[in-house]
Coordinates of C-alpha atoms in Angstrom, one line a residue:
M296 CA -35.8 -0.9 -49.9
E297 CA -39.0 -2.9 -49.0
L298 CA -40.0 -3.9 -45.5
F299 CA -42.7 -6.2 -47.0
R300 CA -44.4 -6.7 -50.3
I301 CA -48.2 -6.7 -50.8
K302 CA -49.0 -9.3 -53.5
R303 CA -52.6 -8.1 -54.2
D304 CA -53.3 -4.5 -55.1
I305 CA -55.4 -2.7 -52.5
P306 CA -58.5 -1.1 -54.2
F307 CA -58.0 2.4 -52.9
M308 CA -59.9 4.0 -55.8
S309 CA -63.0 2.1 -55.0
Y310 CA -63.2 4.1 -51.9
G311 CA -62.4 7.4 -53.7
K312 CA -65.9 8.9 -53.3
L313 CA -65.9 8.1 -49.6
T314 CA -62.5 9.5 -48.9
T315 CA -63.2 12.6 -50.9
F316 CA -66.3 13.2 -48.9
I317 CA -64.4 12.7 -45.6
S318 CA -61.7 15.1 -46.8
L319 CA -64.3 17.7 -47.9
A320 CA -66.1 17.4 -44.5
T321 CA -62.9 17.9 -42.5
F322 CA -61.8 20.7 -44.8
I323 CA -65.2 22.5 -44.2
A324 CA -64.9 21.9 -40.4
A325 CA -61.4 23.4 -40.4
V326 CA -62.5 26.5 -42.3
F327 CA -65.4 26.9 -39.9
F328 CA -63.2 26.8 -36.8
L329 CA -60.8 29.3 -38.5
I330 CA -63.6 31.7 -39.2
T331 CA -65.4 31.4 -35.9
K332 CA -62.5 31.0 -33.4
G333 CA -59.5 32.2 -35.4
L334 CA -55.8 31.6 -34.6
N335 CA -54.3 32.2 -31.3
F336 CA -51.3 34.3 -32.5
S337 CA -48.2 34.5 -30.4
V338 CA -46.2 37.6 -29.3
E339 CA -44.3 37.6 -32.6
F340 CA -47.4 38.4 -34.5
T341 CA -49.4 40.4 -32.0
G342 CA -46.5 42.3 -30.4
G343 CA -45.3 42.3 -26.8
T344 CA -42.2 42.1 -24.6
V345 CA -39.4 39.6 -24.9
M346 CA -37.1 39.1 -21.9
E347 CA -34.0 37.1 -21.4
V348 CA -33.1 36.3 -17.8
Q349 CA -30.2 34.4 -16.3
Y350 CA -30.0 32.3 -13.1
Q351 CA -26.9 31.4 -11.2
Q352 CA -28.5 28.0 -10.5
G353 CA -30.9 26.1 -12.7
V354 CA -34.6 26.8 -12.4
D355 CA -37.7 24.8 -13.3
V356 CA -39.3 26.3 -16.4
N357 CA -42.8 25.0 -15.6
Q358 CA -42.7 26.5 -12.1
T359 CA -41.5 29.8 -13.6
R360 CA -44.4 29.8 -16.0
E361 CA -46.9 29.1 -13.3
K362 CA -45.5 31.9 -11.2
L363 CA -45.7 34.4 -14.0
N364 CA -49.3 33.4 -14.7
T365 CA -50.3 34.9 -11.3
L366 CA -49.6 38.3 -12.8
N367 CA -52.7 37.8 -15.1
L368 CA -50.9 39.2 -18.1
G369 CA -52.4 36.7 -20.6
E370 CA -50.6 34.0 -22.6
V371 CA -47.1 34.0 -21.2
Q372 CA -44.4 31.9 -22.9
V373 CA -41.4 30.6 -20.9
Q374 CA -38.7 28.5 -22.5
A375 CA -35.1 27.5 -21.7
L376 CA -32.3 28.7 -24.0
G377 CA -30.0 25.7 -24.2
T378 CA -29.9 25.2 -20.4
N379 CA -32.3 26.0 -17.6
K380 CA -30.0 28.8 -16.4
H381 CA -31.0 31.0 -19.4
I382 CA -34.7 31.6 -19.7
L383 CA -36.6 33.4 -22.5
I384 CA -39.9 35.0 -21.5
R385 CA -42.5 36.4 -23.9
L386 CA -45.2 38.7 -22.5
P387 CA -48.2 40.0 -24.5
N388 CA -49.1 43.7 -24.6
K389 CA -51.2 45.1 -21.8
E390 CA -53.2 48.3 -22.1
G391 CA -51.9 51.1 -19.9
V392 CA -48.7 49.2 -19.0
S393 CA -45.4 50.0 -20.7
S394 CA -42.8 47.4 -21.6
A395 CA -40.5 48.7 -18.9
Q396 CA -43.2 48.3 -16.3
L397 CA -44.0 44.8 -17.4
S398 CA -40.3 43.8 -17.2
N399 CA -40.0 45.3 -13.7
Q400 CA -43.1 43.4 -12.5
V401 CA -41.7 40.2 -13.8
M402 CA -38.2 40.7 -12.3
D403 CA -39.7 41.6 -8.9
L404 CA -41.7 38.4 -8.9
L405 CA -38.8 36.2 -10.0
K406 CA -36.5 37.7 -7.4
Q407 CA -38.8 36.7 -4.5
N408 CA -37.5 33.1 -4.6
N409 CA -34.4 33.6 -6.7
P410 CA -32.5 36.8 -5.7
D411 CA -29.6 35.9 -8.0
V412 CA -31.7 36.2 -11.2
T413 CA -30.5 38.9 -13.6
L414 CA -32.0 40.6 -16.6
R415 CA -29.8 40.1 -19.6
Q416 CA -31.9 41.6 -22.3
V417 CA -35.4 43.1 -22.8
E418 CA -37.0 43.8 -26.2
F419 CA -40.3 45.3 -27.2
I420 CA -42.1 44.1 -30.3
G421 CA -44.6 46.5 -31.7
P422 CA -47.8 45.6 -33.5
Q423 CA -46.4 46.9 -36.7
V424 CA -43.6 44.3 -36.6
G425 CA -46.3 41.7 -36.0
E426 CA -48.2 42.8 -39.1
E427 CA -45.0 42.6 -41.2
L428 CA -44.4 39.1 -39.9
V429 CA -47.9 38.1 -40.9
T430 CA -47.4 39.6 -44.4
N431 CA -44.0 38.0 -44.9
G432 CA -45.4 34.6 -43.7
L433 CA -48.3 34.7 -46.1
L434 CA -45.9 35.8 -48.9
A435 CA -43.6 32.8 -48.1
L436 CA -46.5 30.4 -48.1
G437 CA -47.7 31.8 -51.5
I438 CA -44.2 31.5 -53.1
V439 CA -43.9 27.9 -51.9
I440 CA -47.3 27.1 -53.4
V441 CA -46.5 28.7 -56.7
G442 CA -43.2 27.0 -56.9
I443 CA -44.8 23.6 -56.2
I444 CA -47.4 24.2 -59.0
I445 CA -44.6 25.2 -61.5
Y446 CA -42.4 22.2 -60.6
L447 CA -45.2 19.6 -60.8
S448 CA -46.5 21.1 -64.1
M449 CA -43.1 20.8 -65.6
R450 CA -42.3 17.4 -64.3
F451 CA -45.8 15.8 -64.9
E452 CA -48.9 17.4 -66.3
W453 CA -51.4 20.0 -65.1
R454 CA -53.8 17.4 -63.7
F455 CA -51.0 16.1 -61.3
A456 CA -50.1 19.7 -60.4
V457 CA -53.7 20.7 -59.5
A458 CA -54.4 17.4 -57.7
A459 CA -51.2 17.8 -55.6
I460 CA -51.7 21.4 -54.7
I461 CA -55.3 20.8 -53.6
A462 CA -54.2 17.8 -51.5
N463 CA -51.4 19.9 -49.9
M464 CA -53.7 22.9 -49.2
H465 CA -56.1 20.3 -47.6
D466 CA -53.3 19.4 -45.2
I467 CA -52.4 23.1 -44.4
V468 CA -56.0 24.1 -43.7
I469 CA -56.6 21.1 -41.5
I470 CA -53.4 21.9 -39.4
L471 CA -54.6 25.5 -39.1
G472 CA -58.1 24.3 -38.2
C473 CA -56.7 22.1 -35.4
F474 CA -54.8 25.1 -34.0
A475 CA -57.9 27.2 -34.2
L476 CA -60.1 24.5 -32.6
F477 CA -57.9 23.9 -29.6
Q478 CA -56.6 27.5 -29.5
W479 CA -53.0 26.3 -29.6
E480 CA -50.5 29.2 -29.9
F481 CA -49.6 30.0 -33.5
S482 CA -46.0 31.2 -33.6
L483 CA -43.2 31.5 -36.1
T484 CA -42.0 28.0 -35.3
V485 CA -45.5 26.7 -36.2
L486 CA -45.3 28.6 -39.5
A487 CA -42.0 26.9 -40.2
G488 CA -43.5 23.5 -39.4
I489 CA -46.4 24.2 -41.9
L490 CA -43.9 25.1 -44.7
A491 CA -42.0 21.9 -43.9
V492 CA -45.2 19.9 -44.2
L493 CA -45.8 21.4 -47.6
G494 CA -42.5 20.1 -48.9
Y495 CA -42.9 16.8 -47.1
S496 CA -46.4 16.2 -48.5
V497 CA -45.3 17.1 -52.0
N498 CA -42.5 14.6 -51.9
E499 CA -44.9 11.8 -51.1
S500 CA -47.2 12.9 -53.9
V501 CA -44.3 12.9 -56.3
V502 CA -43.4 9.4 -55.4
V503 CA -46.9 8.1 -56.0
F504 CA -47.3 10.2 -59.2
D505 CA -43.9 8.8 -60.5
R506 CA -45.1 5.2 -60.0
I507 CA -48.5 6.0 -61.7
R508 CA -46.7 7.4 -64.7
E509 CA -44.4 4.4 -64.9
N510 CA -47.3 2.0 -64.7
F511 CA -49.0 3.6 -67.7
R512 CA -45.9 3.0 -69.8
K513 CA -45.5 -0.7 -68.7
P514 CA -46.7 -3.2 -71.3
A515 CA -48.0 -5.4 -68.5
M516 CA -50.4 -2.7 -67.4
R517 CA -51.9 -1.9 -70.8
N518 CA -55.0 -4.0 -70.3
H519 CA -55.7 -2.5 -66.8
S520 CA -58.1 0.4 -66.2
V521 CA -57.0 3.7 -64.9
P522 CA -58.2 3.0 -61.3
Q523 CA -56.4 -0.3 -61.4
V524 CA -53.2 1.4 -62.5
I525 CA -53.4 3.9 -59.7
D526 CA -54.2 1.2 -57.1
N527 CA -51.1 -0.8 -58.2
A528 CA -48.9 2.3 -58.0
I529 CA -50.1 3.1 -54.4
T530 CA -49.8 -0.5 -53.3
A531 CA -46.3 -0.7 -54.7
T532 CA -45.2 2.3 -52.6
M533 CA -46.8 1.2 -49.4
S534 CA -43.7 -0.3 -48.0
R535 CA -41.6 2.8 -48.7
T536 CA -44.4 5.0 -47.2
I537 CA -44.5 3.0 -44.0
I538 CA -40.7 3.0 -43.5
T539 CA -40.3 6.7 -44.4
H540 CA -43.2 8.2 -42.6
G541 CA -43.0 5.8 -39.6
S542 CA -39.3 6.8 -38.9
T543 CA -40.1 10.5 -39.4
E544 CA -43.2 10.4 -37.2
A545 CA -41.2 8.7 -34.5
M546 CA -38.6 11.4 -34.6
V547 CA -41.2 14.2 -34.6
L548 CA -43.1 12.6 -31.7
S549 CA -39.8 12.4 -29.7
M550 CA -39.5 16.2 -30.3
L551 CA -43.1 16.7 -29.2
I552 CA -42.7 14.8 -26.0
F553 CA -39.1 15.6 -25.0
G554 CA -38.4 18.8 -26.9
G555 CA -40.0 21.2 -24.5
A556 CA -41.8 24.5 -25.1
A557 CA -39.3 25.7 -27.7
L558 CA -40.1 22.8 -30.2
H559 CA -43.7 22.1 -29.1
G560 CA -45.5 24.2 -31.8
F561 CA -43.1 23.1 -34.6
S562 CA -43.3 19.4 -33.7
L563 CA -47.1 19.5 -33.2
A564 CA -47.7 21.0 -36.7
L565 CA -45.4 18.3 -38.2
T566 CA -47.1 15.5 -36.3
I567 CA -50.5 16.5 -37.6
G568 CA -49.1 17.3 -41.1
I569 CA -47.3 14.0 -41.6
V570 CA -50.5 12.0 -40.7
F571 CA -52.7 14.0 -43.1
G572 CA -49.9 14.2 -45.7
I573 CA -50.0 10.4 -46.1
Y574 CA -53.8 10.5 -46.2
S575 CA -54.0 13.3 -48.8
S576 CA -51.3 11.9 -51.1
V577 CA -53.0 8.5 -51.3
L578 CA -56.7 9.2 -50.7
V579 CA -57.1 12.8 -51.9
A580 CA -54.7 13.5 -54.7
S581 CA -55.1 10.2 -56.5
P582 CA -59.0 10.3 -56.6
L583 CA -58.7 13.8 -57.9
L584 CA -56.7 12.6 -60.9
L585 CA -59.7 10.5 -61.8
M586 CA -62.1 13.4 -61.4
F587 CA -59.9 15.5 -63.7
G588 CA -60.1 12.8 -66.4
L589 CA -56.7 11.3 -66.3
N590 CA -56.2 8.6 -69.0
R591 CA -53.4 7.0 -71.0
E592 CA -53.4 9.6 -73.7
N593 CA -52.5 12.3 -71.1
I594 CA -49.3 10.6 -70.2
S595 CA -48.1 8.3 -72.9
K596 CA -49.0 9.5 -76.4
A597 CA -48.6 7.0 -79.2
P598 CA -45.6 7.7 -81.4
K599 CA -46.2 9.0 -84.9
K600 CA -45.4 6.6 -87.7
K601 CA -42.8 7.9 -90.1
E602 CA -44.0 8.1 -93.7
E603 CA -41.7 6.2 -96.1
V604 CA -40.6 8.0 -99.1
V605 CA -41.1 5.9 -102.3
V606 CA -38.5 6.5 -104.9

């Protein structure tokens, strides 16, 4: 399906050095913020108290969050569980205060304006559990990366695999850098969004790589240089890219705006990841193919002539 067709190939590869420099600069900036500021980990990673409360009548989540901030406990998370009658509250650890004392303080404060509020469940997450989540999260990220490398190496060639994984890691580091720069909360839902971005970005790279490989095998492209072949492949997929990413970004933005606190971190990671996923697939992965010395011999090898047996 094509929304429109571009008749002339866009010379993306002629800007390859510029886009590579921009990518390198943003990558270094993201690493700098990660080192200097670090990630603002949520209660799942740092440990804390998780409370589930129920109201007889609906309650405003934002007002509840503002009220709990008066306790000066730190970063307090408040989100609705399906309806605004069931509220989930996450509290960070506080030195010298037990989980039971924290929950009692919260309930006393909530009952001042809503005497009908009841505590359905309270759970304490220790620091050890947070360390396990960090370890398991890094393990999941590593397994996904290794799986992508193996898949692309089997389907294409090592140059494509290395270019794609560098471009994808570029996306991940930039997302993490944004969360470090603005000190947005890094939770399990954000980690899920990052893993989704990895798969989404790889899919875009595979589409472009497939078209590049097809172009090398077309008789009409035999007299074209490698940059021209890549430019033609990217230009040919532009309509598909705009339709796919435009519709996906519209859905993700709707989650970001209307999804509330529960989906905010997940949709924010996806919003940034989709934008940079398009950029990296077109203007990072493709120039890297040229840097790695991609040519026709790497993809389409000339068939060997059969020797005729003279009787």
